[in-house]
Amino acid sequence: MFLRLGKPGYRVWMMIWISAFFIFWEGIAWVLHLFMSPQQAASRLPYLHQVLEAFIRYSGTLAEQGAVTFGNAALGFAGGALLGLLLALLMSAAGWLERTLSPYVVSSQMIPVIGLAPIVYGIIHNAAWARILMAAYVTFFPIIIHTLKGLKSASREHLELMLASGASRTAHYTKCLIPSALPGLFSGLKIAAPLAVTSSIVVELMGAPDGLGVLMVSSLYYGHAQVGMFWATIMLSMGIGMISYLFISLIERWLTPWQPEFRSTGGGSA
């Protein structure tokens, strides 16, 4: 659904959605301004056009700080994805390893990011590495779960055929297991990408020297005078997460054209 950008009908629906979002935001802000003072209403929800004006006015600062947040999140996301993929492959190859690691993998996610971030930042005293580690932390779990499920969903008939033909262990993975796991892997990647950005921002809220989280805190400090900047930072954070999701979706469409949702629209030829 997110990939049919070239379809006229999809473009129409996108315009309708954007227009409805703009009208809804402006309507809520207008209602708040009716019952509150301008300062109180603006501090809760400013008009969307004011946010867009702040976005343009501070575009240089937002781009610079957004690049810092996105860069650290991307590094952590890549590291967490590689770790999750490696563990999923090892756990699928050895049942005893899956039984041993599964409780630790699940229990590691019981610690909330908002509680773990200040601990990690306080231990290593390096904002960049703290953001990378937290992004990797929220990434590896969905990758393991979805990839492992995909590896186990491989066709039994295909595996038996490869076994009967004397295929090597490597061939089992490259020709059957990994292709079967790709849809699950991309599901995990699409879940983890926005979370990696969010976790990096959480670390920045704990006192990092730069990043979107720092802009959020400084904007709140100045109250309604910088409320446009605050909401512009939030919108940029949302945009980074959405772009990451769409980019992974495009790669998924390219690498897994056999999936039903892609076959119905022409697979990878569109």
Short mmCIF file of N, CA, C and O in Angstrom, two decimals, residues 138-205:
data_model
loop_
_atom_site.label_atom_id
_atom_site.label_comp_id
_atom_site.label_asym_id
_atom_site.label_seq_id
_atom_site.Cartn_x
_atom_site.Cartn_y
_atom_site.Cartn_z
N VAL A 138 16.86 -1.68 20.73
CA VAL A 138 15.45 -1.81 20.32
C VAL A 138 15.31 -2.48 18.97
O VAL A 138 14.20 -2.85 18.57
N THR A 139 16.42 -2.64 18.24
CA THR A 139 16.37 -3.21 16.90
C THR A 139 16.48 -4.73 16.90
O THR A 139 15.74 -5.41 16.17
N PHE A 140 17.40 -5.27 17.69
CA PHE A 140 17.73 -6.69 17.53
C PHE A 140 16.58 -7.62 17.90
O PHE A 140 16.43 -8.70 17.31
N PHE A 141 15.71 -7.20 18.83
CA PHE A 141 14.63 -8.11 19.26
C PHE A 141 13.62 -8.39 18.15
O PHE A 141 13.34 -9.55 17.84
N PRO A 142 13.00 -7.37 17.53
CA PRO A 142 12.05 -7.69 16.44
C PRO A 142 12.72 -8.41 15.27
O PRO A 142 12.07 -9.21 14.59
N ILE A 143 14.01 -8.14 15.04
CA ILE A 143 14.70 -8.85 13.96
C ILE A 143 14.79 -10.33 14.28
O ILE A 143 14.52 -11.19 13.42
N ILE A 144 15.18 -10.66 15.50
CA ILE A 144 15.30 -12.07 15.90
C ILE A 144 13.95 -12.78 15.79
O ILE A 144 13.83 -13.85 15.18
N ILE A 145 12.92 -12.18 16.36
CA ILE A 145 11.62 -12.82 16.42
C ILE A 145 11.06 -13.07 15.02
O ILE A 145 10.64 -14.19 14.69
N HIS A 146 11.06 -12.07 14.18
CA HIS A 146 10.45 -12.20 12.85
C HIS A 146 11.30 -13.04 11.91
O HIS A 146 10.76 -13.82 11.11
N THR A 147 12.62 -12.91 12.01
CA THR A 147 13.49 -13.72 11.14
C THR A 147 13.43 -15.18 11.53
O THR A 147 13.37 -16.07 10.65
N LEU A 148 13.44 -15.46 12.81
CA LEU A 148 13.38 -16.85 13.26
C LEU A 148 12.06 -17.50 12.85
O LEU A 148 12.02 -18.66 12.42
N LYS A 149 10.98 -16.73 12.93
CA LYS A 149 9.69 -17.26 12.48
C LYS A 149 9.71 -17.54 10.98
O LYS A 149 9.18 -18.56 10.51
N GLY A 150 10.34 -16.66 10.21
CA GLY A 150 10.45 -16.88 8.78
C GLY A 150 11.29 -18.09 8.44
O GLY A 150 10.97 -18.84 7.51
N LEU A 151 12.38 -18.29 9.17
CA LEU A 151 13.23 -19.46 8.93
C LEU A 151 12.47 -20.75 9.20
O LEU A 151 12.67 -21.76 8.49
N LYS A 152 11.59 -20.72 10.18
CA LYS A 152 10.83 -21.93 10.51
C LYS A 152 9.64 -22.14 9.57
O LYS A 152 9.03 -23.23 9.60
N SER A 153 9.32 -21.14 8.77
CA SER A 153 8.18 -21.26 7.87
C SER A 153 8.56 -21.82 6.50
O SER A 153 7.72 -21.90 5.60
N ALA A 154 9.82 -22.20 6.32
CA ALA A 154 10.26 -22.75 5.04
C ALA A 154 9.48 -24.02 4.72
O ALA A 154 9.14 -24.81 5.60
N SER A 155 9.20 -24.21 3.45
CA SER A 155 8.42 -25.37 3.00
C SER A 155 9.13 -26.67 3.34
O SER A 155 10.31 -26.86 3.01
N ARG A 156 8.41 -27.56 4.02
CA ARG A 156 8.98 -28.85 4.38
C ARG A 156 9.31 -29.67 3.12
O ARG A 156 10.31 -30.39 3.09
N GLU A 157 8.45 -29.53 2.09
CA GLU A 157 8.71 -30.27 0.85
C GLU A 157 10.01 -29.83 0.20
O GLU A 157 10.79 -30.66 -0.29
N HIS A 158 10.27 -28.53 0.22
CA HIS A 158 11.52 -28.02 -0.37
C HIS A 158 12.73 -28.52 0.42
O HIS A 158 13.75 -28.90 -0.17
N LEU A 159 12.61 -28.51 1.73
CA LEU A 159 13.73 -28.98 2.56
C LEU A 159 13.99 -30.47 2.34
O LEU A 159 15.15 -30.90 2.26
N GLU A 160 12.91 -31.25 2.25
CA GLU A 160 13.10 -32.69 2.02
C GLU A 160 13.69 -32.96 0.64
O GLU A 160 14.52 -33.87 0.47
N LEU A 161 13.30 -32.16 -0.35
CA LEU A 161 13.86 -32.32 -1.69
C LEU A 161 15.35 -32.01 -1.70
O LEU A 161 16.15 -32.73 -2.33
N MET A 162 15.74 -30.95 -1.01
CA MET A 162 17.15 -30.60 -0.95
C MET A 162 17.95 -31.65 -0.18
O MET A 162 19.09 -31.96 -0.53
N LEU A 163 17.33 -32.19 0.86
CA LEU A 163 18.00 -33.24 1.63
C LEU A 163 18.19 -34.49 0.78
O LEU A 163 19.26 -35.13 0.80
N ALA A 164 17.17 -34.84 -0.01
CA ALA A 164 17.26 -36.02 -0.87
C ALA A 164 18.28 -35.84 -1.98
O ALA A 164 18.90 -36.82 -2.43
N SER A 165 18.47 -34.59 -2.42
CA SER A 165 19.44 -34.34 -3.49
C SER A 165 20.85 -34.15 -2.98
O SER A 165 21.77 -33.90 -3.76
N GLY A 166 21.03 -34.27 -1.67
CA GLY A 166 22.36 -34.16 -1.08
C GLY A 166 22.89 -32.75 -1.00
O GLY A 166 24.12 -32.55 -1.00
N ALA A 167 22.01 -31.75 -0.94
CA ALA A 167 22.45 -30.35 -0.86
C ALA A 167 23.16 -30.10 0.46
O ALA A 167 22.85 -30.69 1.49
N SER A 168 24.15 -29.22 0.42
CA SER A 168 24.92 -28.90 1.61
C SER A 168 24.10 -28.04 2.57
O SER A 168 23.04 -27.51 2.22
N ARG A 169 24.63 -27.88 3.79
CA ARG A 169 23.96 -27.05 4.79
C ARG A 169 23.89 -25.60 4.32
O ARG A 169 22.88 -24.91 4.53
N THR A 170 24.94 -25.15 3.66
CA THR A 170 24.95 -23.78 3.14
C THR A 170 23.87 -23.60 2.08
O THR A 170 23.18 -22.57 2.05
N ALA A 171 23.71 -24.60 1.21
CA ALA A 171 22.69 -24.52 0.17
C ALA A 171 21.29 -24.49 0.77
O ALA A 171 20.40 -23.82 0.25
N HIS A 172 21.09 -25.24 1.87
CA HIS A 172 19.79 -25.21 2.54
C HIS A 172 19.42 -23.77 2.92
O HIS A 172 18.27 -23.35 2.75
N TYR A 173 20.40 -23.04 3.45
CA TYR A 173 20.12 -21.68 3.90
C TYR A 173 19.99 -20.71 2.74
O TYR A 173 19.06 -19.89 2.70
N THR A 174 20.91 -20.76 1.79
CA THR A 174 20.92 -19.77 0.71
C THR A 174 19.79 -19.99 -0.29
O THR A 174 19.28 -19.03 -0.88
N LYS A 175 19.38 -21.25 -0.50
CA LYS A 175 18.38 -21.55 -1.52
C LYS A 175 16.97 -21.67 -0.97
O LYS A 175 16.00 -21.51 -1.72
N CYS A 176 16.83 -21.93 0.32
CA CYS A 176 15.50 -22.19 0.86
C CYS A 176 15.19 -21.38 2.12
O CYS A 176 14.22 -20.63 2.16
N LEU A 177 16.02 -21.54 3.15
CA LEU A 177 15.68 -20.96 4.45
C LEU A 177 15.72 -19.43 4.44
O LEU A 177 14.78 -18.77 4.90
N ILE A 178 16.80 -18.85 3.93
CA ILE A 178 16.92 -17.39 3.94
C ILE A 178 15.87 -16.73 3.05
O ILE A 178 15.24 -15.74 3.46
N PRO A 179 15.62 -17.21 1.82
CA PRO A 179 14.51 -16.62 1.03
C PRO A 179 13.17 -16.68 1.75
O PRO A 179 12.36 -15.75 1.67
N SER A 180 12.93 -17.79 2.48
CA SER A 180 11.68 -17.90 3.23
C SER A 180 11.62 -16.91 4.39
O SER A 180 10.54 -16.49 4.80
N ALA A 181 12.79 -16.55 4.90
CA ALA A 181 12.84 -15.67 6.07
C ALA A 181 12.84 -14.20 5.69
O ALA A 181 12.63 -13.34 6.56
N LEU A 182 13.05 -13.87 4.42
CA LEU A 182 13.15 -12.46 4.02
C LEU A 182 11.91 -11.63 4.35
O LEU A 182 12.03 -10.51 4.86
N PRO A 183 10.69 -12.13 4.07
CA PRO A 183 9.51 -11.32 4.45
C PRO A 183 9.46 -11.04 5.95
O PRO A 183 9.13 -9.91 6.37
N GLY A 184 9.78 -12.03 6.77
CA GLY A 184 9.81 -11.82 8.21
C GLY A 184 10.90 -10.85 8.62
O GLY A 184 10.70 -10.00 9.50
N LEU A 185 12.06 -10.97 7.98
CA LEU A 185 13.16 -10.05 8.28
C LEU A 185 12.76 -8.62 8.00
O LEU A 185 13.00 -7.71 8.82
N PHE A 186 12.13 -8.38 6.86
CA PHE A 186 11.73 -7.02 6.53
C PHE A 186 10.62 -6.52 7.43
O PHE A 186 10.54 -5.31 7.71
N SER A 187 9.76 -7.40 7.91
CA SER A 187 8.75 -6.99 8.89
C SER A 187 9.42 -6.47 10.15
O SER A 187 9.03 -5.44 10.71
N GLY A 188 10.44 -7.20 10.60
CA GLY A 188 11.19 -6.77 11.78
C GLY A 188 11.92 -5.46 11.55
O GLY A 188 11.95 -4.59 12.42
N LEU A 189 12.50 -5.29 10.35
CA LEU A 189 13.22 -4.06 10.03
C LEU A 189 12.28 -2.86 10.02
O LEU A 189 12.63 -1.77 10.51
N LYS A 190 11.07 -3.03 9.47
CA LYS A 190 10.12 -1.92 9.40
C LYS A 190 9.62 -1.54 10.79
O LYS A 190 9.29 -0.37 11.03
N ILE A 191 9.54 -2.51 11.68
CA ILE A 191 9.15 -2.19 13.06
C ILE A 191 10.27 -1.48 13.79
O ILE A 191 10.06 -0.51 14.54
N ALA A 192 11.50 -1.94 13.57
CA ALA A 192 12.64 -1.45 14.34
C ALA A 192 13.13 -0.08 13.89
O ALA A 192 13.65 0.68 14.71
N ALA A 193 12.98 0.26 12.60
CA ALA A 193 13.54 1.51 12.09
C ALA A 193 13.00 2.74 12.83
O ALA A 193 13.79 3.58 13.30
N PRO A 194 11.68 2.93 12.95
CA PRO A 194 11.20 4.09 13.72
C PRO A 194 11.58 4.02 15.19
O PRO A 194 11.83 5.07 15.82
N LEU A 195 11.62 2.82 15.76
CA LEU A 195 11.99 2.68 17.17
C LEU A 195 13.43 3.10 17.41
O LEU A 195 13.76 3.65 18.47
N ALA A 196 14.31 2.84 16.44
CA ALA A 196 15.71 3.24 16.58
C ALA A 196 15.83 4.75 16.67
O ALA A 196 16.61 5.28 17.47
N VAL A 197 15.05 5.46 15.87
CA VAL A 197 15.06 6.93 15.92
C VAL A 197 14.54 7.42 17.27
O VAL A 197 15.12 8.31 17.90
N THR A 198 13.45 6.82 17.73
CA THR A 198 12.87 7.23 19.01
C THR A 198 13.83 7.00 20.16
O THR A 198 13.98 7.84 21.05
N SER A 199 14.52 5.85 20.17
CA SER A 199 15.44 5.55 21.26
C SER A 199 16.62 6.52 21.27
O SER A 199 17.11 6.90 22.34
N SER A 200 17.08 6.93 20.09
CA SER A 200 18.16 7.91 20.04
C SER A 200 17.71 9.24 20.63
O SER A 200 18.47 9.91 21.35
N ILE A 201 16.49 9.64 20.33
CA ILE A 201 15.96 10.90 20.88
C ILE A 201 15.82 10.81 22.40
O ILE A 201 16.07 11.79 23.11
N VAL A 202 15.43 9.65 22.91
CA VAL A 202 15.31 9.48 24.35
C VAL A 202 16.66 9.71 25.04
O VAL A 202 16.73 10.36 26.08
N VAL A 203 17.72 9.19 24.46
CA VAL A 203 19.05 9.42 25.01
C VAL A 203 19.39 10.91 25.00
O VAL A 203 19.95 11.44 25.97
N GLU A 204 19.02 11.59 23.93
CA GLU A 204 19.31 13.02 23.83
C GLU A 204 18.56 13.82 24.88
O GLU A 204 19.04 14.87 25.32
N LEU A 205 17.40 13.33 25.28
CA LEU A 205 16.65 14.03 26.32
C LEU A 205 17.33 13.94 27.68
O LEU A 205 17.00 14.70 28.60
#
